[in-house]
Amino acid sequence: MTRPVHRVAPATDTPVRQESLRAHNLSLTFRQIVGAPAPISRIELAVATGLTRPTITRIVDELLAGGLIVEAAPSRSGNSGRPRVGLSLAPTGPAGLGLDIRVDALSACVVDLTGTVRHLAFAARPPAAADALARLAEMGRAAMAAAAAEDLTVVGTTLAAPGPVENASVVRFAPVLGWRDVDAGAALRPALGEVTVDHDAGLAALGELYASAPALRNFVCVSGEFDIGAGIVLEGSLLRGARGWSGSLGHVAVTADGPECACGATGCLQHYAGLQQILGASPASAAPAGGPATASVPVLAPAVAIDTLVSSGDTATLAALERAGTALGVALSALVNIIDVDTVLLGGSYSLLASWLIEGVERELNRRVLTASWAPVSVRPAPLGPDAAVIGAALSAIDRVRQDPNSWLARA
Amino acid sequence: MTRPVHRVAPATDTPVRQESLRAHNLSLTFRQIVGAPAPISRIELAVATGLTRPTITRIVDELLAGGLIVEAAPSRSGNSGRPRVGLSLAPTGPAGLGLDIRVDALSACVVDLTGTVRHLAFAARPPAAADALARLAEMGRAAMAAAAAEDLTVVGTTLAAPGPVENASVVRFAPVLGWRDVDAGAALRPALGEVTVDHDAGLAALGELYASAPALRNFVCVSGEFDIGAGIVLEGSLLRGARGWSGSLGHVAVTADGPECACGATGCLQHYAGLQQILGASPASAAPAGGPATASVPVLAPAVAIDTLVSSGDTATLAALERAGTALGVALSALVNIIDVDTVLLGGSYSLLASWLIEGVERELNRRVLTASWAPVSVRPAPLGPDAAVIGAALSAIDRVRQDPNSWLARA
DNA sequence: GAGTTACGTCAATGTCTGTAACAAATTAGC
DNA sequence: GCTAATTTGTTACAGACATTGACGTAACTC
């Protein structure tokens, strides 16, 4: 009756020594602390992990010495007796650095072990790739300095890029930036050390995942920037695909014999639900559609412009939004039919336009998803919205420590 | 530079004791023997696993005593000295039982540890669900008896069903069989013991995976029976989706405003590429399209009928096949854009019609998949074809022992 | 002060590792 | 044909390490 698990790949392909045993149990205990909604005591940890108290004592000592956790004020367990000492993640120590390059802005973000955003900065994007990367490197160094001032050490950096990435370093193709085969990882490494480059849609989904944890475990997060991407999370882990290029939702066909798309195919979702297309629907819109922001706050110029148009009663834009919602629903139906997730988050710019899109999306999902009649798909705006990618990037960097605290303890 | 892995779910959520250490290393060693293309010696195992020779000796003794492996004839290693003793999987001992219920036939299959098909039987499908399940139970018992006669013990049974399954037991919805909420697992359990019920498309993909191992690790296998399903394998493990309902390719929209489908939506792939639709294209076809087979061999009546029509120069059918290939290509492009696999296998009935479909599928994939220009998708017929689901079901049953030999050793 | 709960400490147990030395089976050379 | 060298596999024993289980200590309520 248990859910079957199939794989040809071995569960773990390394031999286990007594030493790894210790590391495993330490990691297991630490993950319990990470996942706990409130400070957790040693006794509770022993129950949760199945380890004995003495072992927990030893492991907790090690984590305390390494600065990964702190003892909180003794908490009442209701009964009499010695009160439990709460353990929670340290607000200092390791931190993750996230960088994001969007059409309209660059951003940098530092997140600590607890998942709290400790630093978040934005800047305009210089048009040239080299300039943008240089600016990002500066922002990264500034963020690291700001982190150091708060007793945080950046242990990993992730860059979110709007396109498929190879070897966690080279951006193969990012039409909205005009990039092709840009080795962003190599460009940033001299200034920032090891950098992992990843697709922004996936990182945005991770951001929403961590921010919502443990509420959401299976969902897709549609990042409506200029490129429509989907980050798919199954059982709390990001679906990356064979080569890490999953989630190209923008070029799923909505109508196979529809109008031609810039990619060469016909009837792509991008044509119906792209921001540029929605904006272009109204003759009133003279928006530059993608000009760099100049302020030090995140500006989603196109989404804001659309919002303004609709609020002022522009019927053409309203109709375009209706079309976009329907098309998005068709493409998402394909996605849900193919991979079966139960929740759809409208992220990125779409989170700002959700109220106009959600109806069309839900209608198509209910019509087209085979299992929707007895297990409806939930659609809602993504809580983190346009900042999900930077935050997700930072979280994905710090998450390596959260999943394997031994790496931090070894170097401390 | 290593590929990032993200998850909120813990790597392993159980504590590790000294005892589990032994079990882990035994399992690790056994998987090496499973994965080895030829009999492997103790020395080679020591190198492959990273364990020491004495440890390997002890583990191998245990596996030999448990009857999971056998010593083969000493093999030449080229050099002088004592020849290596090859170790390979035992052809006796545990076996997996697979059952499949198709429109046109029932089948049962026994596979041993080595992955060899030791028994394969077919029968006509009685129209009523209860009768079909009773017949399957008989076939299962006969297969178990046949297995026992060859010193095989069935350790697990899997049933492949043409529709979404809940709790590994209840078939929610199988339109081609006229089933709705049939608890197939419960029906078979009295006769066969514990039975796992699973979607046929996924099991077919597993069949192709195990049969091809280690060649394929990331692919989708389209099962063209009456319902078009897709089994998706990523990194050697089956993508199941949040509730195990992934792979409903048949109801992906090819043309959002296309003709109405039986499911209530419009423009579904099923309408363009379903066997019934292809057959229906020709006025010459008076085929009953789905009548039960009566012979004791697998009869794919519709596929054979199509084949006959085309061979006799029926242009309407040829045109229908062309449309089907194109539509399939559109839907598969959506799938590949969304989850990024590098290989498409045309399975089930499509494997028999592959030569007429493959051109259209490849054309659309090359046009529509964003990454196809620098990383083309390979399309080919599935080697196991229509029998992949039964074989995959049996393999998935025996695979539990292959992944964790301790379960077998504990009971032997 | 008694009772209760939380936490720390210590010897005992069991597992793997490493380093041996040893036995077995074959080839190479005289 | 016999001996030496070579490679493979087994056995033995000390050492290291982590968990366990039992016992002892700390802190708080009634």
GROMACS .gro file of N, CA, C and O (backbone and C1' of nucleotides) in nm, chain A residues 18 21-22 25 51-52 54-55 58 80-83, chain D residues 15-22 25-29:
model
  143
   18GLN      N    1   3.208   0.406   0.966
   18GLN     CA    2   3.152   0.448   1.095
   18GLN      C    3   3.143   0.599   1.100
   18GLN      O    4   3.054   0.657   1.159
   21LEU      N    5   2.850   0.753   0.944
   21LEU     CA    6   2.735   0.731   1.029
   21LEU      C    7   2.709   0.854   1.115
   21LEU      O    8   2.598   0.906   1.122
   22ARG      N    9   2.816   0.902   1.176
   22ARG     CA   10   2.806   1.020   1.260
   22ARG      C   11   2.756   1.139   1.178
   22ARG      O   12   2.665   1.210   1.218
   25ASN      N   13   2.382   1.111   1.095
   25ASN     CA   14   2.290   1.139   1.206
   25ASN      C   15   2.294   1.286   1.246
   25ASN      O   16   2.191   1.343   1.285
   51LEU      N   17   1.671   0.869   1.735
   51LEU     CA   18   1.801   0.847   1.800
   51LEU      C   19   1.782   0.854   1.952
   51LEU      O   20   1.679   0.901   2.001
   52THR      N   21   1.879   0.808   2.024
   52THR     CA   22   1.868   0.811   2.170
   52THR      C   23   1.915   0.945   2.225
   52THR      O   24   1.986   1.019   2.158
   54PRO      N   25   2.140   1.031   2.457
   54PRO     CA   26   2.284   1.058   2.462
   54PRO      C   27   2.340   1.101   2.327
   54PRO      O   28   2.423   1.192   2.318
   55THR      N   29   2.296   1.034   2.224
   55THR     CA   30   2.345   1.068   2.090
   55THR      C   31   2.304   1.210   2.054
   55THR      O   32   2.385   1.288   2.002
   58ARG      N   33   2.523   1.465   2.221
   58ARG     CA   34   2.652   1.482   2.158
   58ARG      C   35   2.642   1.564   2.029
   58ARG      O   36   2.720   1.655   2.004
   80SER      N   37   0.500   2.004   3.495
   80SER     CA   38   0.603   2.040   3.590
   80SER      C   39   0.736   1.982   3.543
   80SER      O   40   0.745   1.927   3.435
   81GLY      N   41   0.834   1.996   3.627
   81GLY     CA   42   0.964   1.940   3.591
   81GLY      C   43   1.055   2.041   3.529
   81GLY      O   44   1.018   2.156   3.503
   82ARG      N   45   1.174   1.999   3.503
   82ARG     CA   46   1.273   2.087   3.440
   82ARG      C   47   1.225   2.131   3.302
   82ARG      O   48   1.183   2.046   3.223
   83PRO      N   49   1.231   2.257   3.275
   83PRO     CA   50   1.180   2.303   3.145
   83PRO      C   51   1.274   2.264   3.031
   83PRO      O   52   1.393   2.248   3.052
  869DG       P   53   4.596  -0.214   1.977
  869DG     O5'   54   4.503  -0.125   1.884
  869DG     C5'   55   4.549  -0.091   1.753
  869DG     C4'   56   4.448   0.002   1.688
  869DG     C3'   57   4.387   0.105   1.783
  869DG     O3'   58   4.391   0.233   1.723
  869DG     C1'   59   4.216  -0.015   1.672
  870DA       P   60   4.345   0.362   1.805
  870DA     O5'   61   4.213   0.402   1.725
  870DA     C5'   62   4.215   0.398   1.581
  870DA     C4'   63   4.076   0.431   1.530
  870DA     C3'   64   4.003   0.536   1.612
  870DA     O3'   65   3.943   0.630   1.524
  870DA     C1'   66   3.873   0.339   1.600
  871DC       P   67   3.884   0.767   1.584
  871DC     O5'   68   3.727   0.743   1.573
  871DC     C5'   69   3.673   0.691   1.452
  871DC     C4'   70   3.534   0.639   1.480
  871DC     C3'   71   3.454   0.729   1.575
  871DC     O3'   72   3.358   0.800   1.500
  871DC     C1'   73   3.426   0.494   1.619
  872DA       P   74   3.260   0.904   1.571
  872DA     O5'   75   3.128   0.817   1.587
  872DA     C5'   76   3.075   0.751   1.473
  872DA     C4'   77   2.953   0.671   1.515
  872DA     C3'   78   2.860   0.751   1.606
  872DA     O3'   79   2.725   0.735   1.565
  872DA     C1'   80   2.930   0.551   1.715
  873DT       P   81   2.609   0.809   1.647
  873DT     O5'   82   2.535   0.688   1.719
  873DT     C5'   83   2.484   0.582   1.640
  873DT     C4'   84   2.445   0.466   1.729
  873DT     C3'   85   2.339   0.504   1.832
  873DT     O3'   86   2.227   0.416   1.822
  873DT     C1'   87   2.526   0.398   1.936
  874DT       P   88   2.101   0.444   1.915
  874DT     O5'   89   2.124   0.346   2.038
  874DT     C5'   90   2.162   0.212   2.013
  874DT     C4'   91   2.191   0.139   2.143
  874DT     C3'   92   2.087   0.164   2.253
  874DT     O3'   93   2.038   0.038   2.298
  874DT     C1'   94   2.308   0.200   2.336
  875DG       P   95   1.894   0.031   2.369
  875DG     O5'   96   1.930   0.003   2.522
  875DG     C5'   97   2.043  -0.076   2.554
  875DG     C4'   98   2.083  -0.050   2.698
  875DG     C3'   99   1.968  -0.005   2.790
  875DG     O3'  100   1.972  -0.081   2.908
  875DG     C1'  101   2.148   0.150   2.802
  876DA       P  102   1.867  -0.057   3.025
  876DA     O5'  103   1.962  -0.007   3.143
  876DA     C5'  104   2.091  -0.065   3.158
  876DA     C4'  105   2.172   0.016   3.258
  876DA     C3'  106   2.090   0.064   3.380
  876DA     O3'  107   2.169   0.051   3.497
  876DA     C1'  108   2.186   0.249   3.270
  879DT       P  109   2.545   1.210   4.110
  879DT     O5'  110   2.493   1.338   4.031
  879DT     C5'  111   2.569   1.389   3.921
  879DT     C4'  112   2.489   1.497   3.849
  879DT     C3'  113   2.437   1.609   3.939
  879DT     O3'  114   2.473   1.733   3.880
  879DT     C1'  115   2.264   1.526   3.803
  880DA       P  116   2.447   1.866   3.962
  880DA     O5'  117   2.333   1.932   3.875
  880DA     C5'  118   2.355   1.956   3.736
  880DA     C4'  119   2.229   2.014   3.674
  880DA     C3'  120   2.167   2.131   3.751
  880DA     O3'  121   2.132   2.230   3.658
  880DA     C1'  122   2.005   1.962   3.721
  881DA       P  123   2.102   2.376   3.708
  881DA     O5'  124   1.943   2.383   3.696
  881DA     C5'  125   1.884   2.373   3.566
  881DA     C4'  126   1.734   2.359   3.583
  881DA     C3'  127   1.670   2.462   3.676
  881DA     O3'  128   1.560   2.520   3.609
  881DA     C1'  129   1.600   2.246   3.733
  882DC       P  130   1.515   2.667   3.650
  882DC     O5'  131   1.360   2.647   3.671
  882DC     C5'  132   1.286   2.573   3.573
  882DC     C4'  133   1.181   2.488   3.642
  882DC     C3'  134   1.093   2.563   3.741
  882DC     O3'  135   0.964   2.584   3.685
  882DC     C1'  136   1.146   2.341   3.813
  883DT       P  137   0.853   2.665   3.771
  883DT     O5'  138   0.759   2.547   3.822
  883DT     C5'  139   0.697   2.460   3.727
  883DT     C4'  140   0.607   2.359   3.798
  883DT     C3'  141   0.499   2.422   3.888
  883DT     O3'  142   0.378   2.350   3.870
  883DT     C1'  143   0.636   2.278   4.017
   0.00000   0.00000   0.00000
